[in-house]
Amino acid sequence: MLDDLLAFLHEWWTANPVSWNSEFFSLPPVHADLRPVQAGGPPIWIGGVSEAAMRRVGRSATGWLGVDFLAAEVIDPLWSLARQAAQEAGRDPDALKKAIRINIEPGTSVDSLADKLKRFADSGADEAFVDAYALFPSLDQMLDFAGQVIARTGRL
């Protein structure tokens, strides 16, 4: 069903008029003049660690959203599946992006987070986002922590 929805969204964002007929839903031809700002639609990030999820990334997504606790021995073969699926779908595997979500725990130091970000950058991650909102009692404290991490990592 998700594959069908992703294909429909691509059609909605790129064709006018758009129509759709699939196992899950159908739409008669309509003019869809409300378009995303980005040509072709907004970025689509897909998470998951199954073979099916990684093939979906390769066929339909901007990139994969992984999590920081996965070992390279798990990530590397999955990433290869995504790249292979992109190739088979006629897409450029090198255009796929890899992002990592990092959930920091209470007591995480600036240095340990900076080191983790550097390791992910060195392993080929294009982006990372750090989920830290629940650890700081104020926005100012969170921004201070983020500023210290950025000062240690620069622009990876």
Short mmCIF file of C-alpha atoms in Angstrom, two decimals:
data_model
loop_
_atom_site.label_atom_id
_atom_site.label_comp_id
_atom_site.label_asym_id
_atom_site.label_seq_id
_atom_site.Cartn_x
_atom_site.Cartn_y
_atom_site.Cartn_z
CA MET A 1 0.00 0.00 0.00
CA LEU A 2 2.86 2.40 0.80
CA ASP A 3 4.46 1.70 -2.58
CA ASP A 4 1.15 2.53 -4.23
CA LEU A 5 0.79 5.74 -2.24
CA LEU A 6 4.33 6.85 -3.10
CA ALA A 7 3.71 6.23 -6.80
CA PHE A 8 0.42 8.13 -6.60
CA LEU A 9 2.03 11.10 -4.85
CA HIS A 10 4.71 11.29 -7.52
CA GLU A 11 2.00 11.31 -10.18
CA TRP A 12 -0.02 13.92 -8.26
CA TRP A 13 3.02 16.18 -7.98
CA THR A 14 4.14 15.86 -11.60
CA ALA A 15 1.12 15.27 -13.88
CA ASN A 16 -1.80 17.51 -14.73
CA PRO A 17 -4.46 16.31 -15.04
CA VAL A 18 -3.80 13.41 -12.72
CA SER A 19 -5.73 10.17 -12.51
CA TRP A 20 -5.10 6.97 -10.61
CA ASN A 21 -6.46 3.46 -10.58
CA SER A 22 -4.90 0.83 -8.36
CA GLU A 23 -5.73 -1.99 -6.02
CA PHE A 24 -6.08 0.43 -3.12
CA PHE A 25 -7.81 3.50 -4.53
CA SER A 26 -8.78 5.30 -7.69
CA LEU A 27 -9.15 8.88 -8.78
CA PRO A 28 -10.78 10.09 -11.98
CA PRO A 29 -8.83 12.68 -14.00
CA VAL A 30 -8.62 15.94 -12.06
CA HIS A 31 -6.59 19.09 -12.42
CA ALA A 32 -4.24 19.33 -9.45
CA ASP A 33 -2.84 22.83 -9.47
CA LEU A 34 -1.60 22.85 -5.89
CA ARG A 35 2.01 21.69 -6.20
CA PRO A 36 4.93 21.38 -3.80
CA VAL A 37 7.62 24.04 -4.07
CA GLN A 38 10.24 21.49 -5.11
CA ALA A 39 9.97 20.19 -8.66
CA GLY A 40 8.94 16.54 -8.50
CA GLY A 41 7.70 16.87 -4.92
CA PRO A 42 9.19 17.19 -1.46
CA PRO A 43 11.93 14.89 -0.21
CA ILE A 44 10.67 11.45 0.83
CA TRP A 45 12.65 9.81 3.63
CA ILE A 46 11.90 6.21 4.52
CA GLY A 47 12.99 4.50 7.71
CA GLY A 48 13.12 0.81 8.44
CA VAL A 49 15.67 -1.98 8.52
CA SER A 50 13.91 -4.66 6.52
CA GLU A 51 14.89 -5.70 3.02
CA ALA A 52 11.49 -4.50 1.79
CA ALA A 53 12.02 -1.06 3.33
CA MET A 54 15.44 -0.71 1.77
CA ARG A 55 14.18 -1.75 -1.66
CA ARG A 56 11.43 0.87 -1.28
CA VAL A 57 14.09 3.48 -0.47
CA GLY A 58 15.92 2.61 -3.67
CA ARG A 59 12.81 2.64 -5.85
CA SER A 60 10.96 5.65 -4.47
CA ALA A 61 12.72 7.73 -1.83
CA THR A 62 15.12 10.60 -1.53
CA GLY A 63 16.92 8.62 1.11
CA TRP A 64 16.97 6.37 4.13
CA LEU A 65 16.53 7.46 7.72
CA GLY A 66 18.48 5.09 9.95
CA VAL A 67 19.03 5.05 13.67
CA ASP A 68 22.29 5.39 15.53
CA PHE A 69 22.31 2.03 17.29
CA LEU A 70 22.63 -0.03 14.10
CA ALA A 71 26.07 -1.52 13.49
CA ALA A 72 27.86 -1.11 10.18
CA GLU A 73 27.48 -4.89 9.68
CA VAL A 74 23.71 -4.30 9.55
CA ILE A 75 23.68 -0.98 7.69
CA ASP A 76 26.10 -1.86 4.88
CA PRO A 77 24.17 -4.82 3.37
CA LEU A 78 20.88 -2.94 3.72
CA TRP A 79 22.34 0.12 2.02
CA SER A 80 23.58 -2.13 -0.80
CA LEU A 81 20.00 -3.36 -1.28
CA ALA A 82 18.73 0.22 -1.56
CA ARG A 83 21.41 1.08 -4.11
CA GLN A 84 20.67 -2.06 -6.13
CA ALA A 85 16.92 -1.29 -6.11
CA ALA A 86 17.64 2.26 -7.29
CA GLN A 87 19.73 0.90 -10.16
CA GLU A 88 17.01 -1.59 -11.12
CA ALA A 89 14.41 1.22 -11.07
CA GLY A 90 16.52 3.34 -13.41
CA ARG A 91 17.54 5.75 -10.67
CA ASP A 92 21.04 6.94 -9.82
CA PRO A 93 22.16 5.04 -6.69
CA ASP A 94 24.64 7.82 -5.91
CA ALA A 95 21.74 10.27 -5.60
CA LEU A 96 20.32 8.36 -2.61
CA LYS A 97 20.92 10.04 0.73
CA LYS A 98 21.57 8.46 4.10
CA ALA A 99 20.52 10.19 7.31
CA ILE A 100 20.92 9.02 10.88
CA ARG A 101 18.66 9.85 13.80
CA ILE A 102 20.58 10.14 17.05
CA ASN A 103 18.63 9.90 20.28
CA ILE A 104 20.79 11.30 23.03
CA GLU A 105 20.36 10.19 26.60
CA PRO A 106 20.68 12.18 29.82
CA GLY A 107 24.33 12.77 30.59
CA THR A 108 25.49 12.67 26.97
CA SER A 109 28.51 14.91 26.69
CA VAL A 110 29.20 17.38 23.93
CA ASP A 111 32.39 15.47 23.07
CA SER A 112 30.68 12.07 22.84
CA LEU A 113 27.97 13.45 20.55
CA ALA A 114 30.54 15.27 18.41
CA ASP A 115 32.55 12.03 18.09
CA LYS A 116 29.42 10.10 17.09
CA LEU A 117 28.53 12.69 14.45
CA LYS A 118 32.05 12.53 13.03
CA ARG A 119 31.90 8.71 12.86
CA PHE A 120 28.60 8.84 10.99
CA ALA A 121 29.92 11.46 8.57
CA ASP A 122 33.01 9.32 7.96
CA SER A 123 30.79 6.28 7.29
CA GLY A 124 28.91 8.06 4.51
CA ALA A 125 25.92 9.60 6.27
CA ASP A 126 24.79 12.72 4.44
CA GLU A 127 22.75 14.11 7.31
CA ALA A 128 22.05 13.52 10.97
CA PHE A 129 19.47 14.85 13.30
CA VAL A 130 19.74 14.79 17.02
CA ASP A 131 16.66 14.24 19.15
CA ALA A 132 17.45 16.14 22.33
CA TYR A 133 14.29 18.06 23.05
CA ALA A 134 13.35 16.10 26.18
CA LEU A 135 16.75 16.47 27.83
CA PHE A 136 16.87 20.19 28.34
CA PRO A 137 14.54 22.21 30.55
CA SER A 138 14.84 25.27 28.32
CA LEU A 139 15.37 26.12 24.69
CA ASP A 140 18.38 28.25 25.64
CA GLN A 141 20.10 25.22 27.23
CA MET A 142 19.40 23.08 24.18
CA LEU A 143 20.74 25.79 21.85
CA ASP A 144 23.84 26.18 24.01
CA PHE A 145 24.49 22.42 23.84
CA ALA A 146 23.93 22.42 20.07
CA GLY A 147 26.28 25.37 19.66
CA GLN A 148 29.02 23.55 21.54
CA VAL A 149 28.57 20.44 19.37
CA ILE A 150 28.69 22.53 16.19
CA ALA A 151 31.83 24.30 17.44
CA ARG A 152 33.54 20.90 17.89
CA THR A 153 32.40 19.34 14.63
CA GLY A 154 32.40 22.25 12.24
CA ARG A 155 30.55 21.60 9.05
CA LEU A 156 30.94 17.85 8.49
#
